[in-house]
């Protein structure tokens, strides 16, 4: 069984070209084009040389660009050549299909995705990127044929979020491709739909990070900006000082003495920046690209061979070789594409803040409390075990800081079938919200009533404090079903760690 990487290439609208070396794989994103970064990610999971499969008709200029950017490429094939797997691969082989359409912002990590698949048999796997929402929610209104609203459904990311944006990579057994005469490989979403419709078993693996949709010019610029800033930071860290004016120049690049580079700016091999030109970063001047005399370039990516005419002003663009002579009309400012935003917590912010320090202090105190109270906890555990059938502890899934799910522990004070009985007792609910409460709840055990009255049934949550899942004081941890009524209230509640004690305990009446 061998894993063969196949890099799928395409030309988005902003790379306006009928030929030549413009494509997503050849997009400059740092010291090299995107294909070099993807090929290195594939090399970590297989030593088979990559094959490039473009969705467009290509010429010698494109082939030369691909081989110069990634010498390890085995071949560049068209659809007619590639769609005959009988002669190319064994039926036991696997194809690792990678599309740069949806690309992880921090780079492609394939080890876990491929490793799990190799151990799970002959199932197709897809690495799925999901749509994003600024609030992590989306509402859909369901209306009947008469136009009346029947239902408003709210979805929360990631608990009830069924909205994939696209496929980052697919791992497909060649045997699955042999089940049909023609299977589309581009885009990967079409491959996923086709194989699913034909009954091929598959598994979707969610990608829960930030991704960029590189068919959007703004996201392509954002990826280049991220790579440049990271490169500049590495240089500063390695040398102890920033490069002059933030410029990262190749020794084989030509920059006139009267040109200004305001970084971070990367000038690649063979690139030329003429007299009087001004380049404001983050910007990448690709191999063989040229910035004309007195031209102004701000926050752009110049693809290989692109030319900015003398005196022209170009900003916020990916400038392709064919389109470089256009008017240089300013495009919109670019913003990063974000997948699955998480409510900020102390782990998501730099530096040691109040909440970090608070958790570091509380964890050892909670551990000490567990040791000191261990005799009392042992007696409680024995009483729970002897007075009602079932486990001693009850661990319910709750949402904590940033919406992260964790198991919240307490002594079991109810019957083991309490959840099922709650539905039957719904008519006796004494709360008007999502929480359930009633006087003389028949689900509570005899010992459970005393543990609740003394407020000691929550003491096992000291273990949650030790694990930094909870705090001593804070909003009580609640399950997902109670956190989906009001979005701002949910975000506020989940912006801090839940507490063992809080307003619910202080103001029960």
Short mmCIF file of C-alpha atoms in Angstrom, two decimals:
data_model
loop_
_atom_site.label_atom_id
_atom_site.label_comp_id
_atom_site.label_asym_id
_atom_site.label_seq_id
_atom_site.Cartn_x
_atom_site.Cartn_y
_atom_site.Cartn_z
CA UNK A 1 0.00 0.00 0.00
CA UNK A 2 1.49 3.32 -1.11
CA UNK A 3 0.24 6.87 -0.72
CA UNK A 4 0.56 8.94 -3.91
CA UNK A 5 0.18 12.72 -3.48
CA UNK A 6 -1.76 14.47 -6.24
CA UNK A 7 -1.68 18.29 -6.17
CA UNK A 8 -4.77 19.79 -7.83
CA UNK A 9 -4.15 23.17 -9.45
CA UNK A 10 -6.53 25.83 -10.74
CA UNK A 11 -6.66 29.47 -11.82
CA UNK A 12 -8.93 31.81 -9.85
CA UNK A 13 -10.41 34.87 -11.59
CA UNK A 14 -7.84 37.30 -10.19
CA UNK A 15 -5.07 35.42 -12.01
CA UNK A 16 -6.38 36.60 -15.36
CA UNK A 17 -4.42 34.59 -17.84
CA UNK A 18 -5.08 32.18 -20.69
CA UNK A 19 -1.65 30.65 -20.34
CA UNK A 20 1.72 31.08 -18.77
CA UNK A 21 2.78 30.46 -15.22
CA UNK A 22 -0.16 31.84 -13.24
CA UNK A 23 -1.99 29.41 -10.92
CA UNK A 24 -2.70 28.81 -7.25
CA UNK A 25 0.20 26.38 -6.86
CA UNK A 26 2.59 28.96 -8.31
CA UNK A 27 1.27 31.78 -6.12
CA UNK A 28 4.21 33.35 -4.20
CA UNK A 29 3.51 33.12 -0.47
CA UNK A 30 7.00 33.44 1.00
CA UNK A 31 10.46 32.47 -0.12
CA UNK A 32 8.82 30.13 -2.58
CA UNK A 33 5.46 29.45 -4.22
CA UNK A 34 2.60 27.59 -2.56
CA UNK A 35 3.47 24.29 -4.27
CA UNK A 36 6.76 24.08 -2.36
CA UNK A 37 4.96 24.40 0.96
CA UNK A 38 2.33 21.79 0.02
CA UNK A 39 4.90 19.36 -1.36
CA UNK A 40 6.87 19.56 1.90
CA UNK A 41 3.68 18.76 3.86
CA UNK A 42 3.06 15.74 1.62
CA UNK A 43 6.66 14.57 1.98
CA UNK A 44 6.13 14.15 5.73
CA UNK A 45 3.51 11.44 5.13
CA UNK A 46 4.83 9.74 1.98
CA UNK A 47 8.05 9.50 0.01
CA UNK A 48 6.22 9.10 -3.29
CA UNK A 49 6.88 12.04 -5.65
CA UNK A 50 3.88 14.33 -6.19
CA UNK A 51 1.87 14.52 -9.39
CA UNK A 52 0.38 17.86 -10.47
CA UNK A 53 -3.09 17.78 -11.99
CA UNK A 54 -4.22 21.22 -13.30
CA UNK A 55 -7.87 21.91 -14.12
CA UNK A 56 -6.87 23.99 -17.16
CA UNK A 57 -4.96 23.48 -20.38
CA UNK A 58 -1.30 24.17 -19.68
CA UNK A 59 1.73 25.04 -21.78
CA UNK A 60 5.51 24.78 -21.52
CA UNK A 61 5.77 28.02 -19.52
CA UNK A 62 3.53 26.50 -16.85
CA UNK A 63 5.47 23.22 -16.84
CA UNK A 64 8.78 25.05 -16.49
CA UNK A 65 7.38 27.11 -13.62
CA UNK A 66 6.12 24.03 -11.76
CA UNK A 67 9.40 22.12 -12.16
CA UNK A 68 11.48 25.13 -11.13
CA UNK A 69 9.32 25.66 -8.06
CA UNK A 70 9.20 21.98 -7.05
CA UNK A 71 11.86 19.77 -8.68
CA UNK A 72 10.46 16.67 -6.94
CA UNK A 73 7.29 16.70 -9.09
CA UNK A 74 7.08 13.38 -10.94
CA UNK A 75 4.89 14.63 -13.77
CA UNK A 76 2.22 17.10 -14.78
CA UNK A 77 -0.82 15.36 -16.23
CA UNK A 78 -4.06 16.37 -17.90
CA UNK A 79 -7.46 14.76 -17.32
CA UNK A 80 -7.17 12.32 -20.19
CA UNK A 81 -3.82 11.05 -18.95
CA UNK A 82 -4.68 10.86 -15.28
CA UNK A 83 -8.12 9.22 -15.31
CA UNK A 84 -6.80 5.76 -16.18
CA UNK A 85 -5.69 4.42 -12.77
CA UNK A 86 -5.33 0.84 -14.07
CA UNK A 87 -1.99 1.52 -15.70
CA UNK A 88 -0.75 4.13 -13.21
CA UNK A 89 -1.47 2.73 -9.72
CA UNK A 90 -2.17 -0.55 -7.95
CA UNK A 91 -5.71 -1.06 -6.70
CA UNK A 92 -4.36 -1.24 -3.12
CA UNK A 93 -2.74 2.21 -3.39
CA UNK A 94 -4.13 5.43 -1.96
CA UNK A 95 -4.36 8.82 -3.63
CA UNK A 96 -3.78 11.83 -1.40
CA UNK A 97 -5.61 14.58 -3.30
CA UNK A 98 -4.72 18.09 -2.09
CA UNK A 99 -6.47 21.24 -3.30
CA UNK A 100 -5.20 24.72 -2.36
CA UNK A 101 -8.69 26.20 -2.81
CA UNK A 102 -9.29 26.01 0.96
CA UNK A 103 -5.94 26.28 2.70
CA UNK A 104 -5.07 26.25 6.42
CA UNK A 105 -3.71 29.63 7.48
CA UNK A 106 -0.83 28.13 9.43
CA UNK A 107 0.04 25.49 6.82
CA UNK A 108 -1.08 22.00 5.92
CA UNK A 109 -0.70 19.32 8.62
CA UNK A 110 -1.38 15.87 7.17
CA UNK A 111 0.22 13.43 9.62
CA UNK A 112 -2.87 12.81 11.76
CA UNK A 113 -5.26 12.84 8.79
CA UNK A 114 -3.28 10.26 6.80
CA UNK A 115 -2.15 8.20 9.80
CA UNK A 116 -5.67 7.51 11.06
CA UNK A 117 -6.80 6.57 7.58
CA UNK A 118 -4.02 4.00 7.11
CA UNK A 119 -5.19 2.24 10.24
CA UNK A 120 -8.92 2.27 9.44
CA UNK A 121 -9.30 0.14 6.32
CA UNK A 122 -10.60 0.94 2.85
CA UNK A 123 -12.72 3.97 3.61
CA UNK A 124 -12.49 7.32 1.80
CA UNK A 125 -11.62 10.24 4.07
CA UNK A 126 -12.14 13.95 3.47
CA UNK A 127 -10.56 16.79 5.45
CA UNK A 128 -13.39 19.31 5.64
CA UNK A 129 -13.20 23.06 6.17
CA UNK A 130 -16.34 24.57 7.66
CA UNK A 131 -18.02 27.90 7.08
CA UNK A 132 -17.42 30.62 9.64
CA UNK A 133 -19.60 33.13 11.43
CA UNK A 134 -18.44 36.20 13.33
CA UNK A 135 -20.62 35.20 16.30
CA UNK A 136 -20.23 31.46 15.84
CA UNK A 137 -23.96 31.17 15.09
CA UNK A 138 -26.32 31.06 12.13
CA UNK A 139 -30.11 31.26 11.98
CA UNK A 140 -32.34 29.69 9.34
CA UNK A 141 -36.01 30.54 8.98
CA UNK A 142 -38.27 27.68 7.86
CA UNK A 143 -41.44 28.81 6.13
CA UNK A 144 -44.41 26.85 4.85
CA UNK A 145 -45.97 26.98 1.39
CA UNK A 146 -48.19 29.82 2.59
CA UNK A 147 -45.16 31.92 3.49
CA UNK A 148 -45.80 31.76 7.23
CA UNK A 149 -42.83 31.19 9.49
CA UNK A 150 -42.96 27.68 10.89
CA UNK A 151 -39.68 27.57 12.74
CA UNK A 152 -36.50 29.53 13.41
CA UNK A 153 -33.52 27.24 13.89
CA UNK A 154 -30.26 28.50 15.37
CA UNK A 155 -26.99 26.62 14.81
CA UNK A 156 -23.90 26.93 16.97
CA UNK A 157 -20.32 26.30 15.96
CA UNK A 158 -19.04 23.65 16.52
CA UNK A 159 -21.76 21.80 18.47
CA UNK A 160 -24.55 21.85 15.86
CA UNK A 161 -22.73 23.27 12.83
CA UNK A 162 -23.52 21.34 9.61
CA UNK A 163 -22.16 23.86 7.09
CA UNK A 164 -18.96 22.70 5.32
CA UNK A 165 -17.23 25.26 3.12
CA UNK A 166 -15.16 22.81 1.10
CA UNK A 167 -12.66 19.97 1.10
CA UNK A 168 -8.99 20.64 1.90
CA UNK A 169 -7.71 17.15 1.09
CA UNK A 170 -9.07 13.67 0.34
CA UNK A 171 -7.49 10.27 0.86
CA UNK A 172 -9.05 7.90 -1.65
CA UNK A 173 -8.29 4.19 -2.22
CA UNK A 174 -7.66 3.62 -5.91
CA UNK A 175 -10.08 0.70 -5.69
CA UNK A 176 -12.89 3.18 -4.98
CA UNK A 177 -12.08 5.12 -8.17
CA UNK A 178 -12.34 1.89 -10.16
CA UNK A 179 -16.02 1.55 -9.31
CA UNK A 180 -17.02 4.01 -12.05
CA UNK A 181 -15.91 4.92 -15.54
CA UNK A 182 -15.52 8.61 -14.74
CA UNK A 183 -15.04 10.25 -11.35
CA UNK A 184 -14.51 14.03 -11.08
CA UNK A 185 -11.41 15.02 -9.12
CA UNK A 186 -11.91 18.78 -9.34
CA UNK A 187 -13.23 20.30 -7.26
CA UNK A 188 -12.85 17.89 -4.36
CA UNK A 189 -16.41 18.70 -3.29
CA UNK A 190 -17.62 17.11 -6.55
CA UNK A 191 -15.51 14.00 -5.85
CA UNK A 192 -17.01 13.73 -2.37
CA UNK A 193 -20.57 14.04 -3.67
CA UNK A 194 -20.01 11.57 -6.50
CA UNK A 195 -18.49 8.86 -4.31
CA UNK A 196 -21.19 9.35 -1.69
CA UNK A 197 -23.98 9.05 -4.27
CA UNK A 198 -22.50 5.76 -5.43
CA UNK A 199 -22.53 4.29 -1.95
CA UNK A 200 -18.78 4.42 -1.33
CA UNK A 201 -18.22 4.51 2.46
CA UNK A 202 -16.49 7.66 3.60
CA UNK A 203 -15.63 9.64 6.71
CA UNK A 204 -15.48 13.41 7.04
CA UNK A 205 -12.72 14.73 9.29
CA UNK A 206 -13.45 18.30 10.46
CA UNK A 207 -10.67 20.85 10.24
CA UNK A 208 -11.17 23.06 13.30
CA UNK A 209 -8.71 25.80 12.53
CA UNK A 210 -8.41 28.99 10.55
CA UNK A 211 -8.39 28.61 6.79
CA UNK A 212 -8.19 30.91 3.79
CA UNK A 213 -10.26 30.54 0.64
CA UNK A 214 -7.55 31.25 -1.90
CA UNK A 215 -10.00 31.76 -4.77
CA UNK A 216 -10.65 35.06 -3.02
CA UNK A 217 -7.91 37.58 -3.86
CA UNK A 218 -8.16 39.10 -0.38
CA UNK A 219 -7.40 35.74 1.24
CA UNK A 220 -4.43 35.14 -1.09
CA UNK A 221 -2.97 38.47 -0.01
CA UNK A 222 -3.65 37.61 3.63
CA UNK A 223 -1.74 34.31 3.32
CA UNK A 224 1.27 36.08 1.81
CA UNK A 225 1.13 38.68 4.58
CA UNK A 226 1.15 36.01 7.28
CA UNK A 227 4.13 34.23 5.76
CA UNK A 228 6.10 37.48 5.39
CA UNK A 229 5.46 38.55 8.97
CA UNK A 230 6.51 35.10 10.21
CA UNK A 231 9.71 35.22 8.10
CA UNK A 232 10.56 38.69 9.41
CA UNK A 233 10.01 37.55 12.99
CA UNK A 234 12.32 34.57 12.47
CA UNK A 235 15.05 36.80 11.06
CA UNK A 236 14.75 39.20 13.98
CA UNK A 237 14.86 36.31 16.46
CA UNK A 238 17.83 34.65 14.75
CA UNK A 239 19.98 37.73 14.21
CA UNK A 240 18.81 39.94 17.03
CA UNK A 241 17.94 42.78 14.65
CA UNK A 242 15.45 43.48 11.90
CA UNK A 243 16.61 43.59 8.28
CA UNK A 244 17.14 47.07 6.87
CA UNK A 245 13.77 48.71 6.24
CA UNK A 246 12.14 45.28 6.52
CA UNK A 247 13.37 44.17 3.09
CA UNK A 248 14.15 40.51 2.40
CA UNK A 249 16.16 40.57 -0.83
CA UNK A 250 17.44 37.66 -2.81
CA UNK A 251 21.11 37.98 -3.83
CA UNK A 252 19.95 37.47 -7.40
CA UNK A 253 17.43 40.33 -7.26
CA UNK A 254 18.14 43.87 -8.55
CA UNK A 255 16.98 46.79 -6.44
CA UNK A 256 18.03 50.30 -7.53
CA UNK A 257 19.77 52.41 -4.90
CA UNK A 258 17.07 55.10 -5.24
CA UNK A 259 14.18 52.64 -4.76
CA UNK A 260 12.46 52.43 -1.38
CA UNK A 261 11.29 49.21 0.24
CA UNK A 262 9.17 49.69 3.36
CA UNK A 263 8.79 46.24 4.81
CA UNK A 264 8.14 43.58 5.18
CA UNK A 265 8.93 43.18 1.48
CA UNK A 266 10.33 40.08 -0.22
CA UNK A 267 12.17 40.54 -3.53
CA UNK A 268 12.65 37.15 -5.19
CA UNK A 269 15.25 35.77 -7.62
CA UNK A 270 15.48 37.69 -10.86
CA UNK A 271 13.08 40.42 -9.71
CA UNK A 272 13.86 44.05 -10.56
CA UNK A 273 12.83 47.19 -8.67
CA UNK A 274 13.74 50.24 -10.75
CA UNK A 275 14.84 53.76 -9.83
CA UNK A 276 12.41 55.82 -7.77
CA UNK A 277 10.01 52.92 -7.17
CA UNK A 278 8.27 52.61 -3.79
CA UNK A 279 7.18 49.22 -2.47
CA UNK A 280 5.19 49.20 0.77
CA UNK A 281 4.77 45.88 2.53
CA UNK A 282 3.63 43.40 3.22
CA UNK A 283 4.46 42.71 -0.41
CA UNK A 284 6.08 39.96 -2.45
CA UNK A 285 7.86 40.66 -5.74
CA UNK A 286 7.86 37.22 -7.38
CA UNK A 287 10.66 35.68 -9.48
CA UNK A 288 11.33 37.66 -12.64
CA UNK A 289 8.76 40.33 -11.75
CA UNK A 290 9.52 44.00 -12.38
CA UNK A 291 8.46 47.23 -10.69
CA UNK A 292 8.92 50.09 -13.13
CA UNK A 293 10.56 53.48 -12.59
CA UNK A 294 8.66 55.71 -10.10
CA UNK A 295 5.93 53.06 -9.71
CA UNK A 296 4.06 52.66 -6.43
CA UNK A 297 3.23 49.19 -5.11
CA UNK A 298 1.46 48.77 -1.80
CA UNK A 299 0.55 45.45 -0.16
CA UNK A 300 0.61 43.41 -3.35
CA UNK A 301 1.81 40.04 -4.59
CA UNK A 302 3.49 40.05 -8.00
CA UNK A 303 3.39 36.62 -9.63
CA UNK A 304 6.42 35.38 -11.61
CA UNK A 305 7.07 37.63 -14.60
CA UNK A 306 4.50 40.29 -13.64
CA UNK A 307 5.29 43.90 -14.56
CA UNK A 308 4.08 47.11 -12.92
CA UNK A 309 4.53 49.83 -15.58
CA UNK A 310 6.61 52.95 -14.84
CA UNK A 311 4.68 55.54 -12.84
CA UNK A 312 1.75 53.21 -12.16
CA UNK A 313 0.16 52.83 -8.72
CA UNK A 314 -0.99 49.37 -7.69
CA UNK A 315 -2.32 48.42 -4.30
CA UNK A 316 -4.05 45.51 -2.57
CA UNK A 317 -3.80 43.23 -5.60
CA UNK A 318 -2.37 39.97 -6.81
CA UNK A 319 -0.70 41.18 -10.01
CA UNK A 320 -0.44 38.45 -12.66
CA UNK A 321 1.83 38.46 -15.68
CA UNK A 322 -1.01 38.89 -18.14
CA UNK A 323 -2.94 41.44 -16.10
CA UNK A 324 -0.03 43.54 -14.87
CA UNK A 325 -0.39 46.15 -17.56
CA UNK A 326 -3.95 47.01 -16.53
CA UNK A 327 -4.94 50.29 -14.99
CA UNK A 328 -3.96 49.27 -11.47
CA UNK A 329 -7.38 50.16 -10.05
CA UNK A 330 -7.27 49.79 -6.26
CA UNK A 331 -8.93 46.67 -4.97
CA UNK A 332 -10.60 46.33 -1.56
CA UNK A 333 -8.44 45.91 1.48
CA UNK A 334 -7.93 42.28 2.28
CA UNK A 335 -9.12 40.59 5.44
CA UNK A 336 -8.34 37.07 6.53
CA UNK A 337 -10.88 34.28 6.09
CA UNK A 338 -11.55 32.72 9.46
CA UNK A 339 -13.01 29.31 10.20
CA UNK A 340 -14.59 28.38 13.51
CA UNK A 341 -13.92 31.48 15.61
CA UNK A 342 -13.54 30.67 19.30
CA UNK A 343 -14.69 32.92 22.10
CA UNK A 344 -11.41 34.41 23.39
CA UNK A 345 -10.07 32.90 26.58
CA UNK A 346 -6.82 33.28 28.48
CA UNK A 347 -5.15 30.57 26.38
CA UNK A 348 -5.95 32.57 23.24
CA UNK A 349 -4.35 35.83 24.33
CA UNK A 350 -0.62 36.54 24.62
CA UNK A 351 1.03 37.21 27.93
CA UNK A 352 0.17 36.16 31.47
CA UNK A 353 -3.14 37.86 32.30
CA UNK A 354 -5.33 37.94 35.39
CA UNK A 355 -7.26 34.81 34.47
CA UNK A 356 -4.08 32.83 33.79
CA UNK A 357 -2.62 33.86 37.13
CA UNK A 358 -5.92 33.09 38.86
CA UNK A 359 -5.99 29.56 37.42
CA UNK A 360 -2.35 28.94 38.40
CA UNK A 361 -3.15 29.91 42.00
CA UNK A 362 -6.46 28.06 42.25
CA UNK A 363 -5.24 24.69 40.90
CA UNK A 364 -2.80 23.89 43.78
CA UNK A 365 -5.32 25.20 46.35
CA UNK A 366 -7.98 22.88 44.92
CA UNK A 367 -5.55 19.95 45.01
CA UNK A 368 -4.76 20.68 48.65
CA UNK A 369 -8.50 20.89 49.43
CA UNK A 370 -9.07 17.48 47.85
CA UNK A 371 -6.37 15.97 50.06
CA UNK A 372 -7.69 17.62 53.26
CA UNK A 373 -11.32 16.71 52.52
CA UNK A 374 -10.59 13.19 51.31
CA UNK A 375 -11.95 11.48 54.52
CA UNK A 376 -15.22 13.39 54.25
CA UNK A 377 -15.45 12.72 50.52
CA UNK A 378 -14.91 9.01 51.16
CA UNK A 379 -17.82 8.94 53.64
CA UNK A 380 -20.09 10.72 51.17
CA UNK A 381 -19.11 8.32 48.42
CA UNK A 382 -19.92 5.35 50.64
CA UNK A 383 -23.36 6.77 51.54
CA UNK A 384 -24.20 7.36 47.86
CA UNK A 385 -23.16 3.82 46.96
CA UNK A 386 -25.08 2.12 49.80
CA UNK A 387 -28.37 4.02 49.48
CA UNK A 388 -29.11 3.85 45.75
CA UNK A 389 -28.05 1.69 42.79
CA UNK A 390 -25.72 3.29 40.26
CA UNK A 391 -22.33 5.01 40.10
CA UNK A 392 -20.99 7.21 42.89
CA UNK A 393 -20.15 10.18 40.65
CA UNK A 394 -22.14 11.80 37.89
CA UNK A 395 -20.19 13.48 35.10
CA UNK A 396 -22.32 15.63 32.81
CA UNK A 397 -21.03 17.34 29.67
CA UNK A 398 -20.96 21.11 30.19
CA UNK A 399 -19.66 24.08 28.21
CA UNK A 400 -16.78 25.99 29.72
CA UNK A 401 -14.41 28.76 28.70
CA UNK A 402 -14.72 29.51 24.98
CA UNK A 403 -17.47 26.91 24.58
CA UNK A 404 -15.05 24.04 25.20
CA UNK A 405 -16.88 20.93 26.37
CA UNK A 406 -15.76 19.16 29.55
CA UNK A 407 -17.18 16.63 32.00
CA UNK A 408 -18.34 18.35 35.19
CA UNK A 409 -18.19 16.01 38.21
CA UNK A 410 -20.45 15.83 41.26
CA UNK A 411 -21.77 13.21 43.67
CA UNK A 412 -24.76 11.47 42.14
CA UNK A 413 -27.85 12.80 43.88
CA UNK A 414 -30.48 11.49 41.45
CA UNK A 415 -31.68 8.20 40.07
CA UNK A 416 -29.74 6.85 37.10
CA UNK A 417 -32.80 7.37 34.83
CA UNK A 418 -33.17 11.05 35.81
CA UNK A 419 -32.75 12.37 32.26
CA UNK A 420 -35.54 10.19 30.91
CA UNK A 421 -37.87 11.13 33.80
CA UNK A 422 -37.25 14.85 33.19
CA UNK A 423 -39.20 14.66 29.93
CA UNK A 424 -42.12 13.04 31.72
CA UNK A 425 -42.05 15.78 34.38
CA UNK A 426 -41.86 18.66 31.89
CA UNK A 427 -45.40 19.82 32.71
CA UNK A 428 -44.32 20.48 36.33
CA UNK A 429 -41.39 22.72 35.31
CA UNK A 430 -41.20 25.79 37.57
CA UNK A 431 -38.72 27.77 35.44
CA UNK A 432 -39.61 29.76 32.32
CA UNK A 433 -36.19 29.30 30.72
CA UNK A 434 -34.15 26.38 29.46
CA UNK A 435 -33.19 25.27 33.02
CA UNK A 436 -35.32 22.63 34.75
CA UNK A 437 -36.37 23.03 38.40
CA UNK A 438 -39.25 21.76 40.52
CA UNK A 439 -39.97 21.45 44.23
CA UNK A 440 -39.75 17.96 45.74
CA UNK A 441 -38.18 16.52 42.61
CA UNK A 442 -39.00 12.76 42.75
CA UNK A 443 -35.75 11.94 40.93
CA UNK A 444 -33.57 13.03 43.88
CA UNK A 445 -32.40 10.23 46.21
CA UNK A 446 -32.66 10.36 50.04
CA UNK A 447 -28.94 11.00 50.51
CA UNK A 448 -29.00 13.32 47.52
CA UNK A 449 -31.47 15.65 49.31
CA UNK A 450 -29.08 16.07 52.25
CA UNK A 451 -26.03 16.52 50.02
CA UNK A 452 -27.84 19.24 48.07
CA UNK A 453 -29.14 20.95 51.24
CA UNK A 454 -25.60 21.10 52.62
CA UNK A 455 -24.23 22.22 49.22
CA UNK A 456 -21.51 19.55 49.28
CA UNK A 457 -22.57 17.50 46.24
CA UNK A 458 -20.41 19.79 44.08
CA UNK A 459 -17.14 19.14 45.98
CA UNK A 460 -15.80 16.69 43.33
CA UNK A 461 -15.58 19.70 41.03
CA UNK A 462 -12.39 20.59 42.86
CA UNK A 463 -10.87 18.09 40.40
CA UNK A 464 -12.17 20.27 37.55
CA UNK A 465 -10.43 23.27 39.13
CA UNK A 466 -7.19 21.30 39.30
CA UNK A 467 -7.56 20.59 35.55
CA UNK A 468 -8.18 24.34 34.90
CA UNK A 469 -11.64 23.57 33.49
CA UNK A 470 -13.38 25.48 36.29
CA UNK A 471 -12.76 28.17 38.86
CA UNK A 472 -13.84 28.53 42.49
CA UNK A 473 -16.24 31.39 41.68
CA UNK A 474 -17.98 31.98 38.37
CA UNK A 475 -21.15 31.29 36.43
CA UNK A 476 -22.35 27.76 36.98
CA UNK A 477 -21.36 25.41 34.12
CA UNK A 478 -24.38 24.70 31.95
CA UNK A 479 -25.01 22.21 29.15
CA UNK A 480 -25.25 23.27 25.53
CA UNK A 481 -29.07 23.09 25.50
CA UNK A 482 -29.21 25.90 28.08
CA UNK A 483 -26.73 28.14 26.24
CA UNK A 484 -28.44 28.62 22.89
CA UNK A 485 -31.31 31.03 23.59
CA UNK A 486 -29.47 34.37 23.57
CA UNK A 487 -26.19 34.73 21.66
CA UNK A 488 -24.74 37.76 23.54
CA UNK A 489 -25.65 36.13 26.87
CA UNK A 490 -23.99 32.90 25.75
CA UNK A 491 -20.81 34.71 24.66
CA UNK A 492 -20.61 36.58 27.94
CA UNK A 493 -21.19 33.45 30.00
CA UNK A 494 -18.55 31.46 28.11
CA UNK A 495 -15.96 34.25 28.20
CA UNK A 496 -14.82 33.10 31.67
CA UNK A 497 -14.29 29.78 33.39
CA UNK A 498 -17.39 28.41 35.15
CA UNK A 499 -17.30 28.25 38.94
CA UNK A 500 -18.04 25.77 41.71
CA UNK A 501 -20.10 28.49 43.35
CA UNK A 502 -21.80 31.47 41.77
CA UNK A 503 -24.97 33.53 41.64
CA UNK A 504 -27.17 30.41 41.47
CA UNK A 505 -25.95 29.22 44.88
CA UNK A 506 -26.03 32.68 46.49
CA UNK A 507 -29.50 33.70 45.26
CA UNK A 508 -31.42 30.43 44.96
CA UNK A 509 -34.56 32.04 46.40
#
